[in-house]
Short mmCIF file of C-alpha atoms in Angstrom, two decimals:
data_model
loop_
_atom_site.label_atom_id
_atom_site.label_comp_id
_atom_site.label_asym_id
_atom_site.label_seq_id
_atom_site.Cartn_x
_atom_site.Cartn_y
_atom_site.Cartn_z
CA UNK A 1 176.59 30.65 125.53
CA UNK A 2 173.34 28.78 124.86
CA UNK A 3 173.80 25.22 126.23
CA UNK A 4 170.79 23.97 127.75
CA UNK A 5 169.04 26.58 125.50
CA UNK A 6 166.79 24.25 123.72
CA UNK A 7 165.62 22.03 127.12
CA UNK A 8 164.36 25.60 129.09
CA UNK A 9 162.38 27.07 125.80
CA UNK A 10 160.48 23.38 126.55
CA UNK A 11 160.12 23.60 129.84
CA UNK A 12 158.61 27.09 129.84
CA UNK A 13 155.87 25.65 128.03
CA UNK A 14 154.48 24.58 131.35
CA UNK A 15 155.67 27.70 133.28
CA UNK A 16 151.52 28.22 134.54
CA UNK A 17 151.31 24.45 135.09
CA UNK A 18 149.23 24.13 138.82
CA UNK A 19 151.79 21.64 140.36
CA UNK A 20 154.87 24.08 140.01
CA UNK A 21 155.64 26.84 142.94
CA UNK A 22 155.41 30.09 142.09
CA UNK A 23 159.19 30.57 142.36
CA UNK A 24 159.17 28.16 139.27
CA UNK A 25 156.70 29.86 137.44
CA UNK A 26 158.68 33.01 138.36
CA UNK A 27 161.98 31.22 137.03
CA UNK A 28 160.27 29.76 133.29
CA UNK A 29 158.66 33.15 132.91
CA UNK A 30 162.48 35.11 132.89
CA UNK A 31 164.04 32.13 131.27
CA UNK A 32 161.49 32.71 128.20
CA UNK A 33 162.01 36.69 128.43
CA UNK A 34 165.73 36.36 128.25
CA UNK A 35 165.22 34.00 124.83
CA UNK A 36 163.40 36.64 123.46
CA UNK A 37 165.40 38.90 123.62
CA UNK A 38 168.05 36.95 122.79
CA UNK A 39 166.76 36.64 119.20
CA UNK A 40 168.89 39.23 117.73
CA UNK A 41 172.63 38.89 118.07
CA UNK A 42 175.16 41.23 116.62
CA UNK A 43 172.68 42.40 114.26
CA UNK A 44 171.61 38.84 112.80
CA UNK A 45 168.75 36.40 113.76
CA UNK A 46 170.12 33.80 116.17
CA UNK A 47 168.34 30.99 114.66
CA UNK A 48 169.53 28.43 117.75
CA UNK A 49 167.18 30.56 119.92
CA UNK A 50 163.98 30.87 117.37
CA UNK A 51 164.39 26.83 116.75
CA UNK A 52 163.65 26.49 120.57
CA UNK A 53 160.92 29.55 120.28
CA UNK A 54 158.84 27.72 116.98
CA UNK A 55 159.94 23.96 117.68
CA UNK A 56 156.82 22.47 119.85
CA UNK A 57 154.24 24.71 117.87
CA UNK A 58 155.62 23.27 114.28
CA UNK A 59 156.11 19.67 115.45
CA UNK A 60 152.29 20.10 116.34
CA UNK A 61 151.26 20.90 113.19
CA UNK A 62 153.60 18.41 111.71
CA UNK A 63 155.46 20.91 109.91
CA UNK A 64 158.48 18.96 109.33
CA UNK A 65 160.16 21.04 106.11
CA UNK A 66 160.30 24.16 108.15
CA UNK A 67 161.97 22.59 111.65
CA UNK A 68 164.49 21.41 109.18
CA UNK A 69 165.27 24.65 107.63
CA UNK A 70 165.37 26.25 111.04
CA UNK A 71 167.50 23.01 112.51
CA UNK A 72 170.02 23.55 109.59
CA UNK A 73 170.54 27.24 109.82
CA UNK A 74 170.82 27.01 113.99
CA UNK A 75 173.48 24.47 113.26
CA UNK A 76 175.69 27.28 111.17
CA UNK A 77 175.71 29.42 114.83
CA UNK A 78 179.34 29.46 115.38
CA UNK A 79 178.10 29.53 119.29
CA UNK A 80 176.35 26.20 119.43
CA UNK A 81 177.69 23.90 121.79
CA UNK A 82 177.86 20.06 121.21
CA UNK A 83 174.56 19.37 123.50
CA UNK A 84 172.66 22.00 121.49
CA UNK A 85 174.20 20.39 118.07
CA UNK A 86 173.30 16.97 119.30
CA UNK A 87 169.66 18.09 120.14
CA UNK A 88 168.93 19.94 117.32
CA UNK A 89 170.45 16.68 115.26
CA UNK A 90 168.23 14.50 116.45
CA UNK A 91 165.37 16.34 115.88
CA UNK A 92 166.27 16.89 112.59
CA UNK A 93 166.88 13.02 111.94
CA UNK A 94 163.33 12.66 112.82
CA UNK A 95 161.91 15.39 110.78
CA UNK A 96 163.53 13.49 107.88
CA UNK A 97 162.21 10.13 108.74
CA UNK A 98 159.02 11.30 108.87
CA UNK A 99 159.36 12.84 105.32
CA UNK A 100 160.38 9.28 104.12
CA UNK A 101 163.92 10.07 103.59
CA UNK A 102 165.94 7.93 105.61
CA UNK A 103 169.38 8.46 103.92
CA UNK A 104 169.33 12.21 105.36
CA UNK A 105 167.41 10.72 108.45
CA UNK A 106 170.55 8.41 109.19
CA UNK A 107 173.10 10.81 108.58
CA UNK A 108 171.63 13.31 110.99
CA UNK A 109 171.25 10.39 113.68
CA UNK A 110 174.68 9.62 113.26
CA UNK A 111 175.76 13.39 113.65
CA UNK A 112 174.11 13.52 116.54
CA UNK A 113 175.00 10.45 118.55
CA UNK A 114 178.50 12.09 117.75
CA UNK A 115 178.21 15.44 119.46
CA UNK A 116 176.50 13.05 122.54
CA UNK A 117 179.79 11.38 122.86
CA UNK A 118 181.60 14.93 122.84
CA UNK A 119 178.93 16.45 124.91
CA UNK A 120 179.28 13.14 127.34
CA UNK A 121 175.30 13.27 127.70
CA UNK A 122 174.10 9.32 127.91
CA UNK A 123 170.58 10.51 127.30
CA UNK A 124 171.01 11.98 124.05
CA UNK A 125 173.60 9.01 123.56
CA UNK A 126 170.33 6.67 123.75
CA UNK A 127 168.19 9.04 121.99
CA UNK A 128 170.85 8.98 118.71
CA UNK A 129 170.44 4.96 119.08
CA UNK A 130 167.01 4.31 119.56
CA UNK A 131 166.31 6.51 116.25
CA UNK A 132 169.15 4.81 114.16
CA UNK A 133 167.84 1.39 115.58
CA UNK A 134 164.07 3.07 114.38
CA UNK A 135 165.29 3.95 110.66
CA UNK A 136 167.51 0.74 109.94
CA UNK A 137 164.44 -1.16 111.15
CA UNK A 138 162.48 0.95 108.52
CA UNK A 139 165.23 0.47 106.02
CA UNK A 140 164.87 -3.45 106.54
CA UNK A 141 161.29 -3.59 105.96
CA UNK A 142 161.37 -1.69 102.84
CA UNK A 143 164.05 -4.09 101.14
CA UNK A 144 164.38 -7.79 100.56
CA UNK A 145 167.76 -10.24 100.57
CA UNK A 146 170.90 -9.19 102.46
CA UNK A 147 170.89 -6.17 102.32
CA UNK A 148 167.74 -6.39 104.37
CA UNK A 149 169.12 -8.84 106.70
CA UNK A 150 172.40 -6.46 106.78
CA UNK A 151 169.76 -3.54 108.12
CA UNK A 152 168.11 -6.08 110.82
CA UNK A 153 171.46 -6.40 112.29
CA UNK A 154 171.88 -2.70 112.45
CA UNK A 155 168.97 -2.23 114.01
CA UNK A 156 169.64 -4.77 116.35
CA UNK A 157 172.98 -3.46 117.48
CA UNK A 158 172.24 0.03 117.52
CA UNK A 159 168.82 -0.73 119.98
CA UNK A 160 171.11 -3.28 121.89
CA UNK A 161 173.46 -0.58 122.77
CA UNK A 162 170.63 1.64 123.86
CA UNK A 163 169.55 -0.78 126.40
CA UNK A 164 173.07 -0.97 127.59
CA UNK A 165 173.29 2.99 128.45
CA UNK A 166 170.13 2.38 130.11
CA UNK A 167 171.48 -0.74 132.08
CA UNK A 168 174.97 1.14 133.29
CA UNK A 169 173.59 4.29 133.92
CA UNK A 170 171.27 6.07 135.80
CA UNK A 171 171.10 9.96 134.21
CA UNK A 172 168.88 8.80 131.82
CA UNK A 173 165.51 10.23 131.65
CA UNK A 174 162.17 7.86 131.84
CA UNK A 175 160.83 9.66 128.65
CA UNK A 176 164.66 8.33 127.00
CA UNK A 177 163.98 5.13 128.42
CA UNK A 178 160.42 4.84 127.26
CA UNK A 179 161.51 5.34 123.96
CA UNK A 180 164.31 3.07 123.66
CA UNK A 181 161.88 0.50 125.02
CA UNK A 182 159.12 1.29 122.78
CA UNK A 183 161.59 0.69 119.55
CA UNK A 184 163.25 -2.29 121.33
CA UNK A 185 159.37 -3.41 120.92
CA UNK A 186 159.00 -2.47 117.63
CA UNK A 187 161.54 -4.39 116.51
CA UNK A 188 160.80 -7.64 117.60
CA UNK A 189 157.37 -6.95 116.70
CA UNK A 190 157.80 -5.87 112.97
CA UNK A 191 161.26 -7.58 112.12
CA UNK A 192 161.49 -10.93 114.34
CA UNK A 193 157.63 -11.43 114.73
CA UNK A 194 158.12 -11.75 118.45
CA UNK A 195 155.01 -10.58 119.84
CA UNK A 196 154.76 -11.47 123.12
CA UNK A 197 158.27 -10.22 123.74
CA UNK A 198 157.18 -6.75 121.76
CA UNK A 199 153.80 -6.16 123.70
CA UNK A 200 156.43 -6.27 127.17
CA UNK A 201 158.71 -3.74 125.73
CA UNK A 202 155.30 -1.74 124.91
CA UNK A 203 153.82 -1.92 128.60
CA UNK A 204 157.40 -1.01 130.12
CA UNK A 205 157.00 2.00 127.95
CA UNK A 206 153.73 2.56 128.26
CA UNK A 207 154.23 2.53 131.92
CA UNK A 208 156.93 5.15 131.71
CA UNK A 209 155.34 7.44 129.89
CA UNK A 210 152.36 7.74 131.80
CA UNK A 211 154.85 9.14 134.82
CA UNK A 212 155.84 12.15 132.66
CA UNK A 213 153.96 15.36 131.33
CA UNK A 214 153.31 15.76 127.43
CA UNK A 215 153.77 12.35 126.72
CA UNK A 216 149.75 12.31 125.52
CA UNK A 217 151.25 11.14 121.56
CA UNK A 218 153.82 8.88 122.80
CA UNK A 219 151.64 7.39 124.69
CA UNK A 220 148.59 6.98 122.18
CA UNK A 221 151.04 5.17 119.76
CA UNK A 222 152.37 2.65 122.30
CA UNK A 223 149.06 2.07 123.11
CA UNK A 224 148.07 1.46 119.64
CA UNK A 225 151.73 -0.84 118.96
CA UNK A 226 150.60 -3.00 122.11
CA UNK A 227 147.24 -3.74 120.75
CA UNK A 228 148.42 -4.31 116.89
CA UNK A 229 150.86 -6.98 118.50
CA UNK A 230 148.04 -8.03 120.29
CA UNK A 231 145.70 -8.62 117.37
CA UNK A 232 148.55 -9.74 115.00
CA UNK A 233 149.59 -12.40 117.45
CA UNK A 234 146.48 -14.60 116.32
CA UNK A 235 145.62 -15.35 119.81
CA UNK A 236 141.92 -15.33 120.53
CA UNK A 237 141.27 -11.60 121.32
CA UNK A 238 138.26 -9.40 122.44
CA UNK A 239 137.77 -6.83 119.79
CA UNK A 240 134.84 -4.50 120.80
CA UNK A 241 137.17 -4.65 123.82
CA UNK A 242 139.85 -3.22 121.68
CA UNK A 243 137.64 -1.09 119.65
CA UNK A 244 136.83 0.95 122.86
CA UNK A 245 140.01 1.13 123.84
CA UNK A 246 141.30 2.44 120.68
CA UNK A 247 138.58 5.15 119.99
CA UNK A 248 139.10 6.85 124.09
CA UNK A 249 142.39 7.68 122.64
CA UNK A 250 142.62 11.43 122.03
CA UNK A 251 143.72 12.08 118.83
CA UNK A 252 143.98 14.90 116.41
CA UNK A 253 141.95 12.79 113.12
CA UNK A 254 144.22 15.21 110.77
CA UNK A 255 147.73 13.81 112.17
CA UNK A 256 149.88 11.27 111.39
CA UNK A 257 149.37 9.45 114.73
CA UNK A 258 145.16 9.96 113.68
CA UNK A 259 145.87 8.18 110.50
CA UNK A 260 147.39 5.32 112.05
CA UNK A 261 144.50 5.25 114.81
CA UNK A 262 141.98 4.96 111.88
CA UNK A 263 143.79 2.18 109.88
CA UNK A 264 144.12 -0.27 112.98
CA UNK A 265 140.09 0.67 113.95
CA UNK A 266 138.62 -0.14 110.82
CA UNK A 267 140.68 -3.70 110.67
CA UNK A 268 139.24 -4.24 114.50
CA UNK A 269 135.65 -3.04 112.66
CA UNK A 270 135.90 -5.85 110.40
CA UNK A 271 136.90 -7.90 113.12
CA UNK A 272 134.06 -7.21 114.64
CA UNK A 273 131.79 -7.29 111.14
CA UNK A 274 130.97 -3.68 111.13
CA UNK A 275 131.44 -3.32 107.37
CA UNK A 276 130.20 -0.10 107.25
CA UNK A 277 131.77 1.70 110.12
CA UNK A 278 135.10 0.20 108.98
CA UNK A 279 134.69 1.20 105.08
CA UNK A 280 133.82 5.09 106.71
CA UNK A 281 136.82 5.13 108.94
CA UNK A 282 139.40 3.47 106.23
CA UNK A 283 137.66 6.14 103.51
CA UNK A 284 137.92 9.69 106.22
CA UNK A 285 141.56 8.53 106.93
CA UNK A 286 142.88 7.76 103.42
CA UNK A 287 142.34 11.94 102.46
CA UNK A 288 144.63 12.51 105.18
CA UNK A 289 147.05 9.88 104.34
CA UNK A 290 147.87 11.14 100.55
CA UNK A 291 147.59 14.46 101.84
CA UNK A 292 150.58 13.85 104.49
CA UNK A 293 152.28 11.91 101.76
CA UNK A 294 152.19 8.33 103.75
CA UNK A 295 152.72 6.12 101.13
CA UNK A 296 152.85 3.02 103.08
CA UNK A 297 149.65 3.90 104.98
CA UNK A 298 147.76 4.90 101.84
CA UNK A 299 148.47 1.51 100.50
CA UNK A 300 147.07 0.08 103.69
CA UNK A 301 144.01 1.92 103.86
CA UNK A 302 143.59 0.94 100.13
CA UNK A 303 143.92 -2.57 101.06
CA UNK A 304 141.14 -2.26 103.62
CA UNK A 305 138.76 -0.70 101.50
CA UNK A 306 139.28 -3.23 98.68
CA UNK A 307 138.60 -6.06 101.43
CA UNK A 308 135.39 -4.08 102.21
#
């Protein structure tokens, strides 16, 4: 009954964009009125339809505990189908990595890429890879020995048979390619060291997501991966160069993408011997960080400020 449900809530989001024909606009509009009303079913909130309704607002105000309670109680409509399921999985895999808790963040990935096979939807195939690929690579980096090399090759497999969706079929979305590229980067970047092969992976999906709409975040962090690779390569760079082209990016200071924006400006400050500006920006961002619970980053931004 509601498959394709959560894709059309998105898309009315841009229902008065300029470039659409009014027929379009005419089409988003109903699509959005019928959600609505849609709400109530047999009595009971249909939580499937007010996931899609609060989902782009919460993510924007990284409100990641109440997607997931949403996410869990749209999964218990008896209704969902296994697109919807595999969509609402994966979104829920992410909420959970970016709490930190990659055990629930796996499991949900894993669900998902599931209900992608039973759906037959190669996007969302891709999509359940790219984020396993993402959290075994996080797994790795936060543990030493085998079991840390036993998490590489998990990444590795799971981003290697993202690429090969992308390579055999052509459904796949450039947004779903962008982001299999972008952790395909990430990888060699923060696991094999491999920056020049990272920074292409980072301009192929930079590239890509400049061609699609609300991509503004995506974008801003690839940006911001290219130019850490860049820096951490120890070639010879230009860093008032990279200083300008980190601070045109627009970013909300109080986000999680801010945060990291702040952390890789004040190392390019000190690159540039601007003590003071760096020991500002490292200070403003570190409230945000413990406030956001981002352990890792909080160390960081600690580390700066000590070097200061």
């Amino acid at each position: 009954m509601f498959d394709g449900v959560l894709e059309s809530i998105v898309v009315t989001k841009s229902y008065n964009k300029p470039h659409l024909t009014t027929q379009q606009q005419y089409y988003f509009i109903l699509v959005w009125l019928l959600c609505v009303g849609c709400v109530w079913f047999g009595g009971e909130v249909n939580y499937l339809i007010q996931f899609c309704q609060e989902y782009e607002a919460l993510k924007v105000s990284e409100n990641w505990k109440r997607i997931i309670d949403l996410g869990l109680k749209a999964l218990g409509n008896s209704q969902i189908t296994e697109k919807n399921s595999a969509l609402i999985q994966h979104k829920l895999s992410s909420c959970y990595y970016y709490l930190g808790e990659h055990g629930k963040a796996l499991k949900y990935a894993k669900n998902s890429y599931e209900s992608a096979v039973q759906a037959n939807d190669n996007g969302l195939k891709a999509r359940s890879l790219y984020l396993s690929s993402a959290i075994y690579r996080m797994l790795a980096l936060k543990t030493a020995g085998e079991k840390r090399k036993e998490y590489e090759d998990c990444s590795q497999v799971n981003i290697n048979a993202a690429l090969k969706l992308l390579r055999d079929h052509s459904d796949i979305s450039n947004v779903v390619k962008a982001k299999v590229y972008f952790n395909d980067g990430a990888l060699k970047h923060d696991l094999m060291n491999n920056f020049d092969a990272a920074i292409e992976r980072y301009s192929q999906a930079e590239e890509l997501f400049k061609k699609e709409e609300l991509c503004d975040d995506d974008i801003n962090r690839t940006i911001m991966r290219r130019i850490r690779a860049d820096v951490e390569s120890g070639k010879k760079i230009q860093p008032d160069k990279l200083i300008s082209e980190v601070q045109a990016l627009n970013i909300d200071k109080e986000t999680k993408t801010g945060v990291h924006q702040s952390l890789l400006l004040s190392k390019l400050l000190i690159e540039c011997e601007k003590i003071y500006e760096a020991l500002i920006c490292a200070k403003e961002s570190l409230e945000v960080a413990k406030n956001k619970s981002m352990s890792t980053e909080v160390r960081m931004l600690n580390k700066v400020i000590c070097y200061i």
